[in-house]
Amino acid sequence: MFTGPVTRDIDDVRRFQTAARSGVKLALAAGFKSPLLITVPHPKYPQAELVSSLGALLPLYTPLNVREEEKSDKFEQLGIMPIGCENLLELVQAYEASFTVCRDIGETGPERMSPPNVARYVQDVFDGGNVQVDVTDNQKVIEKEYPLMAAVNRAANQVKEHQARLIRLEYCGEGKIENTYYLVGKGVTIDTGGCDLKTGGHMFGMCRDKYGSAVVAGFFKALDILRPKGIKVVGYMCMVRNSIGSYAYTCDEVITARSGKRIHIYNTDAEGRITMLDPLTKAKEEALKAENPHLITIATLTGHEVISYGLYAAMMDNGAAHYSFANLAALGPAKKSGWARRMQDIGDIYGQPIEISRLQPEDFDFHKAECEQAHLRQGNTKPSVQTMRGHQTPGAFLIMASRLDEHGCDSEQPLKFTHIDMGSACGEHPETSFPNPLVTLVAE
């Protein structure tokens, strides 16, 4: 297969990925059993071999439920010949294992991957490996320690197999720890919208509303295999089901978060931000004692992000909207570190571009409470696509509601925080996903 032109202004390394994917699809249709993939290196694209290999493997994923019922290998084997990348095979194996875990969780239906089943799957995946798994399944503990997460799952709790789970993952690399990362993933196994019910077919595909947590699990699978030194990574998978029923949470409730902030609920279909909020606060408490910590939330959060950026994830670092190289001290902690820009550069190199979005002062003003009962309002009564700056304001909400705003550039203990809205970055449902930003996170 040929990539076509690769040196025009509109070309990038994904030309190699597309060509490899098309070649594998052609080989499958022709009945080949053991094809060999060879990618000719290109000086403009240092990761072309890896990118094309990941593209070739995409059509070979078999859904979890199919694998559990029947023999599922599409090829007897796929050969990959490294030319310019010495550790290509090791990287491909790590990435593919990472993608398999991510897709198994993210794409499988809401019953097979209910919160308890996700917990069991994750425990099995990391059994005997380098990742420690702890599952909080006591609903009383969740109600006390993570009250907003519990509220989202309140209706679903009436069914045992739909009860919430908080899954904590931890990887600690060899040697002196120089950087600590905390990843908090949204894990809504099916989003009905709750009492603000999704209608007109908009519920279809909402089994993928757990892809934030799926990316967290997939990232840890790569850590388990590659074993990078000098870093510690903690992940929280916030597994809930946003059901509708007689005990469902509703608008007009005022719920006190783990942080002590009182949150006024406006829209039960804005459940993702409050599902992650209390685990984020817990992660913040841990981060205050950690070495060079960076907190990250990952979520398929808003339709606004989708209409803004399409199939690309958007990153928002904490801090003022304006970069000022003349006065770096004025930047927020994450923005000062340049993390989003570095991730964007890595994404371009590895064929998974990411967009940078920015927080503005009005994003914080938007979430100030409109009544004395609450400190903050969760959102408004409109869908995000009808809300000005509809994907930026949730990042500001998470900062204020977790009290991360007390750890900005002017504090004694600044904390880096980045909010990643995946939107529809896992692709068009029900096609097999290439979830953005998993490749970039692993590469970083």
CSV table of C-alpha atoms in Angstrom, one decimal:
chain,number,residue,atom,x,y,z
A,1,MET,CA,0.0,0.0,0.0
A,2,PHE,CA,1.1,3.6,-0.7
A,3,THR,CA,0.7,6.5,1.6
A,4,GLY,CA,0.2,9.0,-1.2
A,5,PRO,CA,1.8,12.4,-0.7
A,6,VAL,CA,3.3,13.0,2.7
A,7,THR,CA,5.2,16.3,2.3
A,8,ARG,CA,2.4,18.8,1.6
A,9,ASP,CA,1.2,21.3,4.2
A,10,ILE,CA,-2.0,19.2,4.8
A,11,ASP,CA,0.0,15.9,5.4
A,12,ASP,CA,1.1,14.4,8.6
A,13,VAL,CA,2.3,11.0,9.9
A,14,ARG,CA,-1.3,9.7,9.9
A,15,ARG,CA,-0.9,9.0,6.2
A,16,PHE,CA,1.2,6.0,7.3
A,17,GLN,CA,-1.4,4.9,9.7
A,18,THR,CA,-4.2,5.1,7.1
A,19,ALA,CA,-2.2,3.2,4.5
A,20,ALA,CA,-1.4,0.4,7.0
A,21,ARG,CA,-5.0,0.1,8.2
A,22,SER,CA,-6.2,-0.1,4.6
A,23,GLY,CA,-3.6,-2.7,3.8
A,24,VAL,CA,-4.6,-5.0,6.6
A,25,LYS,CA,-8.3,-4.6,5.7
A,26,LEU,CA,-7.4,-5.7,2.2
A,27,ALA,CA,-5.4,-8.6,3.5
A,28,LEU,CA,-8.3,-9.7,5.6
A,29,ALA,CA,-10.7,-9.5,2.7
A,30,ALA,CA,-8.3,-11.5,0.5
A,31,GLY,CA,-8.1,-14.3,3.2
A,32,PHE,CA,-4.4,-13.8,4.0
A,33,LYS,CA,-3.3,-15.6,7.2
A,34,SER,CA,0.3,-14.3,7.9
A,35,PRO,CA,0.9,-10.9,6.3
A,36,LEU,CA,4.1,-8.9,6.9
A,37,LEU,CA,4.1,-5.2,7.6
A,38,ILE,CA,7.2,-3.2,6.5
A,39,THR,CA,7.2,0.6,6.8
A,40,VAL,CA,9.9,2.5,4.9
A,41,PRO,CA,11.2,5.2,7.3
A,42,HIS,CA,10.8,8.8,6.4
A,43,PRO,CA,13.1,11.6,7.6
A,44,LYS,CA,10.1,13.9,8.3
A,45,TYR,CA,8.3,11.4,10.5
A,46,PRO,CA,10.5,9.7,13.1
A,47,GLN,CA,7.7,7.6,14.5
A,48,ALA,CA,6.3,6.5,11.1
A,49,GLU,CA,7.0,2.8,11.8
A,50,LEU,CA,5.2,2.8,15.1
A,51,VAL,CA,2.3,4.8,13.8
A,52,SER,CA,1.7,2.5,10.8
A,53,SER,CA,2.0,-0.5,13.1
A,54,LEU,CA,-0.7,0.8,15.4
A,55,GLY,CA,-2.9,1.5,12.3
A,56,ALA,CA,-2.4,-2.0,11.1
A,57,LEU,CA,-3.5,-3.5,14.4
A,58,LEU,CA,-6.7,-1.4,14.6
A,59,PRO,CA,-8.8,-3.7,12.3
A,60,LEU,CA,-7.6,-6.8,14.2
A,61,TYR,CA,-9.3,-5.9,17.5
A,62,THR,CA,-12.0,-8.3,18.3
A,63,PRO,CA,-14.7,-7.2,20.8
A,64,LEU,CA,-14.5,-8.7,24.3
A,65,ASN,CA,-17.9,-10.4,24.2
A,66,VAL,CA,-17.0,-12.1,20.9
A,67,ARG,CA,-13.6,-13.3,22.2
A,68,GLU,CA,-15.4,-14.8,25.2
A,69,GLU,CA,-17.7,-16.9,23.0
A,70,GLU,CA,-15.6,-18.0,20.0
A,71,LYS,CA,-12.2,-18.3,18.5
A,72,SER,CA,-11.4,-14.8,17.4
A,73,ASP,CA,-7.9,-14.5,15.8
A,74,LYS,CA,-8.3,-12.8,12.4
A,75,PHE,CA,-4.8,-13.6,11.3
A,76,GLU,CA,-2.6,-16.5,12.4
A,77,GLN,CA,0.1,-13.9,12.9
A,78,LEU,CA,1.0,-10.4,11.8
A,79,GLY,CA,4.7,-9.9,11.1
A,80,ILE,CA,6.2,-6.5,11.7
A,81,MET,CA,9.8,-5.8,10.4
A,82,PRO,CA,11.6,-3.0,12.2
A,83,ILE,CA,14.0,-1.0,10.0
A,84,GLY,CA,14.9,2.2,11.8
A,85,CYS,CA,13.2,1.7,15.2
A,86,GLU,CA,15.2,-0.8,17.4
A,87,ASN,CA,12.5,-1.3,20.1
A,88,LEU,CA,9.6,-1.2,17.7
A,89,LEU,CA,8.2,-4.6,18.6
A,90,GLU,CA,8.3,-3.9,22.4
A,91,LEU,CA,6.5,-0.6,21.9
A,92,VAL,CA,3.9,-2.2,19.6
A,93,GLN,CA,3.1,-5.0,22.1
A,94,ALA,CA,2.8,-2.4,24.9
A,95,TYR,CA,0.5,-0.2,22.9
A,96,GLU,CA,-1.6,-3.0,21.6
A,97,ALA,CA,-2.1,-4.4,25.1
A,98,SER,CA,-3.0,-0.9,26.3
A,99,PHE,CA,-5.5,-0.5,23.5
A,100,THR,CA,-7.1,-3.9,24.1
A,101,VAL,CA,-7.7,-3.0,27.8
A,102,CYS,CA,-9.0,0.4,26.9
A,103,ARG,CA,-11.4,-0.9,24.2
A,104,ASP,CA,-12.6,-3.8,26.3
A,105,ILE,CA,-13.8,-1.4,29.0
A,106,GLY,CA,-14.8,1.5,26.8
A,107,GLU,CA,-16.7,-0.2,24.0
A,108,THR,CA,-18.3,-3.2,25.7
A,109,GLY,CA,-22.0,-2.8,26.7
A,110,PRO,CA,-23.3,-1.5,30.0
A,111,GLU,CA,-24.2,-4.9,31.4
A,112,ARG,CA,-21.0,-6.8,30.6
A,113,MET,CA,-19.0,-3.8,31.7
A,114,SER,CA,-21.2,-2.7,34.6
A,115,PRO,CA,-19.2,-1.0,37.5
A,116,PRO,CA,-18.7,-4.3,39.4
A,117,ASN,CA,-17.7,-6.1,36.2
A,118,VAL,CA,-15.2,-3.4,35.3
A,119,ALA,CA,-13.7,-3.8,38.7
A,120,ARG,CA,-13.4,-7.5,38.3
A,121,TYR,CA,-11.9,-7.1,34.8
A,122,VAL,CA,-9.3,-4.7,36.0
A,123,GLN,CA,-8.3,-6.9,38.9
A,124,ASP,CA,-7.8,-9.8,36.5
A,125,VAL,CA,-5.8,-7.7,34.0
A,126,PHE,CA,-3.3,-6.6,36.6
A,127,ASP,CA,-3.2,-9.7,38.7
A,128,GLY,CA,0.5,-10.6,39.4
A,129,GLY,CA,1.7,-7.5,37.6
A,130,ASN,CA,3.3,-4.2,38.5
A,131,VAL,CA,0.1,-2.3,39.2
A,132,GLN,CA,-1.6,-2.3,42.5
A,133,VAL,CA,-5.4,-2.4,42.4
A,134,ASP,CA,-7.8,-1.4,45.2
A,135,VAL,CA,-11.5,-1.4,44.8
A,136,THR,CA,-14.0,0.5,47.0
A,137,ASP,CA,-17.3,-1.4,46.7
A,138,ASN,CA,-18.9,-0.5,50.1
A,139,GLN,CA,-21.7,1.8,49.2
A,140,LYS,CA,-21.8,3.4,52.6
A,141,VAL,CA,-18.1,4.3,52.2
A,142,ILE,CA,-18.8,5.8,48.8
A,143,GLU,CA,-21.7,7.8,50.1
A,144,LYS,CA,-19.6,9.2,52.9
A,145,GLU,CA,-16.3,9.8,51.1
A,146,TYR,CA,-17.5,10.5,47.6
A,147,PRO,CA,-21.0,12.0,48.0
A,148,LEU,CA,-21.5,13.4,44.6
A,149,MET,CA,-20.3,10.2,42.9
A,150,ALA,CA,-22.8,8.4,45.1
A,151,ALA,CA,-25.6,10.8,44.1
A,152,VAL,CA,-25.1,10.1,40.4
A,153,ASN,CA,-25.4,6.3,41.1
A,154,ARG,CA,-28.3,6.6,43.5
A,155,ALA,CA,-31.0,5.2,41.2
A,156,ALA,CA,-28.7,2.5,39.9
A,157,ASN,CA,-27.7,1.3,43.4
A,158,GLN,CA,-31.1,-0.4,43.6
A,159,VAL,CA,-29.7,-3.1,41.3
A,160,LYS,CA,-26.7,-4.9,42.8
A,161,GLU,CA,-24.8,-5.3,39.5
A,162,HIS,CA,-25.2,-1.6,38.8
A,163,GLN,CA,-23.7,-0.4,42.2
A,164,ALA,CA,-20.8,2.0,42.0
A,165,ARG,CA,-17.2,1.2,42.2
A,166,LEU,CA,-14.2,3.4,42.8
A,167,ILE,CA,-11.1,1.6,41.4
A,168,ARG,CA,-7.7,2.9,42.5
A,169,LEU,CA,-4.6,2.0,40.5
A,170,GLU,CA,-1.0,2.6,41.5
A,171,TYR,CA,2.3,2.2,39.7
A,172,CYS,CA,5.6,3.0,41.3
A,173,GLY,CA,8.7,2.9,39.1
A,174,GLU,CA,12.1,1.9,40.2
A,175,GLY,CA,14.6,4.5,41.5
A,176,LYS,CA,14.0,7.9,42.9
A,177,ILE,CA,10.5,9.3,42.2
A,178,GLU,CA,10.9,12.6,40.4
A,179,ASN,CA,7.3,13.0,39.1
A,180,THR,CA,3.9,11.9,40.4
A,181,TYR,CA,0.8,11.8,38.2
A,182,TYR,CA,-2.8,11.5,39.3
A,183,LEU,CA,-5.3,10.5,36.7
A,184,VAL,CA,-9.0,10.6,37.4
A,185,GLY,CA,-11.3,9.1,34.7
A,186,LYS,CA,-15.0,9.4,34.2
A,187,GLY,CA,-16.6,6.0,34.1
A,188,VAL,CA,-20.3,6.2,33.3
A,189,THR,CA,-21.2,2.8,32.0
A,190,ILE,CA,-24.4,4.1,30.4
A,191,ASP,CA,-25.6,7.7,30.5
A,192,THR,CA,-29.4,8.0,30.3
A,193,GLY,CA,-29.2,11.6,31.2
A,194,GLY,CA,-30.9,10.7,34.5
A,195,CYS,CA,-34.0,12.8,35.1
A,196,ASP,CA,-32.9,15.2,32.4
A,197,LEU,CA,-33.4,12.2,30.1
A,198,LYS,CA,-31.6,11.9,26.7
A,199,THR,CA,-34.3,11.6,24.0
A,200,GLY,CA,-34.5,11.4,20.3
A,201,GLY,CA,-31.8,8.7,20.0
A,202,HIS,CA,-29.2,10.7,21.8
A,203,MET,CA,-28.7,7.9,24.3
A,204,PHE,CA,-27.2,5.6,21.6
A,205,GLY,CA,-23.5,5.1,22.1
A,206,MET,CA,-23.5,6.3,25.8
A,207,CYS,CA,-21.9,3.0,26.8
A,208,ARG,CA,-18.8,4.8,25.7
A,209,ASP,CA,-19.3,7.4,28.4
A,210,LYS,CA,-16.8,5.4,30.5
A,211,TYR,CA,-13.9,6.0,28.1
A,212,GLY,CA,-12.2,8.4,30.4
A,213,SER,CA,-11.7,5.5,32.9
A,214,ALA,CA,-11.0,3.2,30.0
A,215,VAL,CA,-8.1,5.4,29.0
A,216,VAL,CA,-6.8,5.4,32.6
A,217,ALA,CA,-6.8,1.6,32.7
A,218,GLY,CA,-5.2,1.3,29.2
A,219,PHE,CA,-2.5,3.7,30.3
A,220,PHE,CA,-1.7,1.6,33.3
A,221,LYS,CA,-1.5,-1.5,31.1
A,222,ALA,CA,1.3,0.3,29.2
A,223,LEU,CA,3.0,1.2,32.5
A,224,ASP,CA,2.7,-2.4,33.6
A,225,ILE,CA,4.6,-3.6,30.5
A,226,LEU,CA,7.1,-0.8,29.9
A,227,ARG,CA,8.0,-0.1,33.5
A,228,PRO,CA,9.3,3.4,33.3
A,229,LYS,CA,11.6,4.5,36.1
A,230,GLY,CA,11.4,7.5,38.3
A,231,ILE,CA,7.7,8.1,38.2
A,232,LYS,CA,4.7,7.3,40.3
A,233,VAL,CA,1.2,7.2,38.8
A,234,VAL,CA,-2.1,6.9,40.6
A,235,GLY,CA,-5.3,6.4,38.8
A,236,TYR,CA,-8.9,6.7,39.9
A,237,MET,CA,-11.6,5.0,37.8
A,238,CYS,CA,-15.0,6.5,38.8
A,239,MET,CA,-17.4,3.8,37.8
A,240,VAL,CA,-21.1,4.7,38.0
A,241,ARG,CA,-24.3,4.3,36.0
A,242,ASN,CA,-26.5,7.4,35.4
A,243,SER,CA,-29.9,5.7,35.6
A,244,ILE,CA,-33.4,7.2,35.9
A,245,GLY,CA,-35.8,6.0,38.5
A,246,SER,CA,-37.7,6.8,41.7
A,247,TYR,CA,-34.5,7.3,43.7
A,248,ALA,CA,-32.6,9.2,41.0
A,249,TYR,CA,-30.8,12.5,41.9
A,250,THR,CA,-32.6,15.5,40.5
A,251,CYS,CA,-32.1,19.2,39.7
A,252,ASP,CA,-32.4,21.6,42.7
A,253,GLU,CA,-30.6,19.3,45.1
A,254,VAL,CA,-27.7,20.9,47.0
A,255,ILE,CA,-25.1,18.3,47.8
A,256,THR,CA,-22.0,18.9,49.9
A,257,ALA,CA,-18.9,17.6,48.2
A,258,ARG,CA,-15.9,16.0,49.8
A,259,SER,CA,-14.2,19.4,49.7
A,260,GLY,CA,-16.9,20.9,51.8
A,261,LYS,CA,-18.2,22.9,48.9
A,262,ARG,CA,-22.0,22.9,48.5
A,263,ILE,CA,-23.0,22.1,44.9
A,264,HIS,CA,-26.3,23.2,43.4
A,265,ILE,CA,-27.5,20.6,40.8
A,266,TYR,CA,-28.9,22.1,37.7
A,267,ASN,CA,-28.8,19.3,35.2
A,268,THR,CA,-28.6,15.6,35.8
A,269,ASP,CA,-27.1,15.1,32.4
A,270,ALA,CA,-24.0,17.0,33.5
A,271,GLU,CA,-23.1,14.0,35.7
A,272,GLY,CA,-19.5,13.5,34.5
A,273,ARG,CA,-18.0,16.5,36.3
A,274,ILE,CA,-19.6,15.6,39.7
A,275,THR,CA,-18.7,11.9,39.3
A,276,MET,CA,-15.0,12.8,39.1
A,277,LEU,CA,-15.1,15.7,41.6
A,278,ASP,CA,-14.8,13.8,44.9
A,279,PRO,CA,-12.1,11.4,43.7
A,280,LEU,CA,-10.3,14.4,42.3
A,281,THR,CA,-10.4,16.0,45.7
A,282,LYS,CA,-9.1,12.8,47.2
A,283,ALA,CA,-6.3,12.8,44.7
A,284,LYS,CA,-5.5,16.4,45.5
A,285,GLU,CA,-5.2,15.5,49.2
A,286,GLU,CA,-2.6,12.8,48.2
A,287,ALA,CA,-0.9,15.1,45.8
A,288,LEU,CA,-0.1,17.6,48.6
A,289,LYS,CA,2.3,15.0,50.0
A,290,ALA,CA,3.7,13.8,46.7
A,291,GLU,CA,6.9,14.6,44.7
A,292,ASN,CA,6.2,17.1,41.9
A,293,PRO,CA,2.5,16.1,41.5
A,294,HIS,CA,0.3,16.7,38.4
A,295,LEU,CA,-3.4,16.1,38.6
A,296,ILE,CA,-5.3,15.2,35.4
A,297,THR,CA,-9.0,14.5,34.7
A,298,ILE,CA,-10.0,12.6,31.6
A,299,ALA,CA,-13.6,12.4,30.4
A,300,THR,CA,-15.9,12.1,27.5
A,301,LEU,CA,-17.5,15.2,29.0
A,302,THR,CA,-19.2,17.5,26.6
A,303,GLY,CA,-20.9,17.8,23.2
A,304,HIS,CA,-19.5,21.3,23.0
A,305,GLU,CA,-16.0,19.9,22.8
A,306,VAL,CA,-17.1,17.7,19.9
A,307,ILE,CA,-18.5,20.5,17.8
A,308,SER,CA,-15.4,22.6,18.7
A,309,TYR,CA,-12.7,20.0,17.9
A,310,GLY,CA,-14.3,17.0,16.3
A,311,LEU,CA,-12.4,13.7,17.1
A,312,TYR,CA,-9.5,15.5,18.9
A,313,ALA,CA,-9.3,15.7,22.6
A,314,ALA,CA,-8.9,19.1,24.3
A,315,MET,CA,-6.5,19.9,27.1
A,316,MET,CA,-6.9,22.8,29.6
A,317,ASP,CA,-4.1,23.6,32.0
A,318,ASN,CA,-4.9,25.5,35.2
A,319,GLY,CA,-3.8,29.1,35.1
A,320,ALA,CA,-4.5,32.4,33.3
A,321,ALA,CA,-5.4,32.2,29.7
A,322,HIS,CA,-2.5,34.3,28.5
A,323,TYR,CA,1.0,32.9,28.0
A,324,SER,CA,3.6,35.3,29.2
A,325,PHE,CA,7.2,34.3,28.6
A,326,ALA,CA,8.3,37.6,30.1
A,327,ASN,CA,6.6,36.7,33.4
A,328,LEU,CA,6.4,33.0,33.9
A,329,ALA,CA,5.6,33.4,37.6
A,330,ALA,CA,2.2,34.8,36.6
A,331,LEU,CA,1.2,31.6,34.8
A,332,GLY,CA,-0.8,28.8,36.5
A,333,PRO,CA,1.1,25.8,37.8
A,334,ALA,CA,0.4,23.4,34.9
A,335,LYS,CA,0.6,26.1,32.2
A,336,LYS,CA,4.0,27.2,33.6
A,337,SER,CA,5.3,23.7,33.2
A,338,GLY,CA,4.3,23.8,29.5
A,339,TRP,CA,2.7,20.3,29.8
A,340,ALA,CA,-0.2,20.9,27.4
A,341,ARG,CA,2.2,22.3,24.7
A,342,ARG,CA,4.5,19.4,25.2
A,343,MET,CA,1.7,16.9,24.9
A,344,GLN,CA,0.5,18.6,21.7
A,345,ASP,CA,3.9,18.3,20.2
A,346,ILE,CA,4.1,14.6,21.2
A,347,GLY,CA,0.7,14.0,19.7
A,348,ASP,CA,1.7,15.4,16.4
A,349,ILE,CA,4.8,13.2,16.3
A,350,TYR,CA,2.9,10.0,17.2
A,351,GLY,CA,-0.1,10.6,15.0
A,352,GLN,CA,-2.7,11.5,17.6
A,353,PRO,CA,-3.1,15.3,17.6
A,354,ILE,CA,-4.5,17.0,20.6
A,355,GLU,CA,-5.9,20.5,20.8
A,356,ILE,CA,-5.1,23.1,23.5
A,357,SER,CA,-8.1,24.9,25.0
A,358,ARG,CA,-7.8,27.6,27.6
A,359,LEU,CA,-9.6,28.7,30.7
A,360,GLN,CA,-10.8,32.3,31.0
A,361,PRO,CA,-12.0,34.2,34.1
A,362,GLU,CA,-15.6,34.1,33.0
A,363,ASP,CA,-15.4,30.2,33.1
A,364,PHE,CA,-15.0,30.5,36.8
A,365,ASP,CA,-17.6,33.2,37.2
A,366,PHE,CA,-20.1,31.0,35.4
A,367,HIS,CA,-20.1,28.4,38.2
A,368,LYS,CA,-20.7,30.8,41.1
A,369,ALA,CA,-23.9,29.9,42.9
A,370,GLU,CA,-27.0,32.0,42.3
A,371,CYS,CA,-28.5,31.3,45.7
A,372,GLU,CA,-27.3,31.3,49.3
A,373,GLN,CA,-27.8,27.6,49.7
A,374,ALA,CA,-24.7,26.7,47.7
A,375,HIS,CA,-21.2,27.8,47.0
A,376,LEU,CA,-21.2,26.7,43.4
A,377,ARG,CA,-23.6,25.7,40.7
A,378,GLN,CA,-22.9,22.5,38.8
A,379,GLY,CA,-23.8,24.1,35.4
A,380,ASN,CA,-27.0,25.3,33.8
A,381,THR,CA,-30.2,23.8,32.4
A,382,LYS,CA,-29.0,23.8,28.8
A,383,PRO,CA,-27.0,21.2,26.9
A,384,SER,CA,-23.3,22.1,26.6
A,385,VAL,CA,-23.7,22.7,22.8
A,386,GLN,CA,-26.1,25.5,23.7
A,387,THR,CA,-23.9,27.0,26.3
A,388,MET,CA,-21.2,29.6,25.6
A,389,ARG,CA,-17.8,28.0,26.4
A,390,GLY,CA,-19.5,24.8,27.1
A,391,HIS,CA,-16.4,22.6,27.3
A,392,GLN,CA,-14.2,25.1,29.2
A,393,THR,CA,-16.4,25.8,32.1
A,394,PRO,CA,-16.4,22.3,33.5
A,395,GLY,CA,-12.6,22.5,34.0
A,396,ALA,CA,-13.1,25.7,36.0
A,397,PHE,CA,-15.8,24.0,38.0
A,398,LEU,CA,-13.5,21.1,38.9
A,399,ILE,CA,-10.8,23.5,40.0
A,400,MET,CA,-13.1,25.5,42.3
A,401,ALA,CA,-15.2,22.6,43.6
A,402,SER,CA,-12.1,20.5,44.6
A,403,ARG,CA,-10.4,23.7,46.1
A,404,LEU,CA,-7.6,23.4,43.6
A,405,ASP,CA,-8.0,27.1,43.2
A,406,GLU,CA,-6.4,27.4,46.6
A,407,HIS,CA,-3.2,25.9,45.1
A,408,GLY,CA,-2.6,28.3,42.2
A,409,CYS,CA,0.5,30.2,41.3
A,410,ASP,CA,0.0,32.6,44.3
A,411,SER,CA,-0.1,29.8,46.9
A,412,GLU,CA,2.6,28.3,49.1
A,413,GLN,CA,1.9,24.9,47.5
A,414,PRO,CA,0.9,25.2,43.8
A,415,LEU,CA,-0.5,22.1,42.2
A,416,LYS,CA,-0.5,21.4,38.5
A,417,PHE,CA,-3.9,20.4,37.1
A,418,THR,CA,-5.0,19.6,33.5
A,419,HIS,CA,-8.5,18.8,32.4
A,420,ILE,CA,-8.8,16.7,29.3
A,421,ASP,CA,-12.2,16.6,27.5
A,422,MET,CA,-12.2,13.6,25.1
A,423,GLY,CA,-15.6,14.5,23.7
A,424,SER,CA,-16.0,12.0,20.9
A,425,ALA,CA,-12.2,11.4,20.6
A,426,CYS,CA,-12.8,7.6,20.8
A,427,GLY,CA,-14.4,7.8,17.3
A,428,GLU,CA,-17.8,7.2,15.8
A,429,HIS,CA,-19.9,4.6,17.6
A,430,PRO,CA,-20.0,1.7,17.1
A,431,GLU,CA,-16.8,1.6,15.0
A,432,THR,CA,-13.6,0.3,16.8
A,433,SER,CA,-12.0,3.3,18.5
A,434,PHE,CA,-8.6,4.8,18.4
A,435,PRO,CA,-9.1,6.7,21.6
A,436,ASN,CA,-7.4,10.1,21.9
A,437,PRO,CA,-5.2,10.8,23.9
A,438,LEU,CA,-4.1,7.3,24.9
A,439,VAL,CA,-1.2,7.1,22.4
A,440,THR,CA,0.1,10.5,23.4
A,441,LEU,CA,-0.1,9.8,27.2
A,442,VAL,CA,1.9,6.6,26.8
A,443,ALA,CA,4.5,8.3,24.6
A,444,GLU,CA,4.9,11.2,27.1
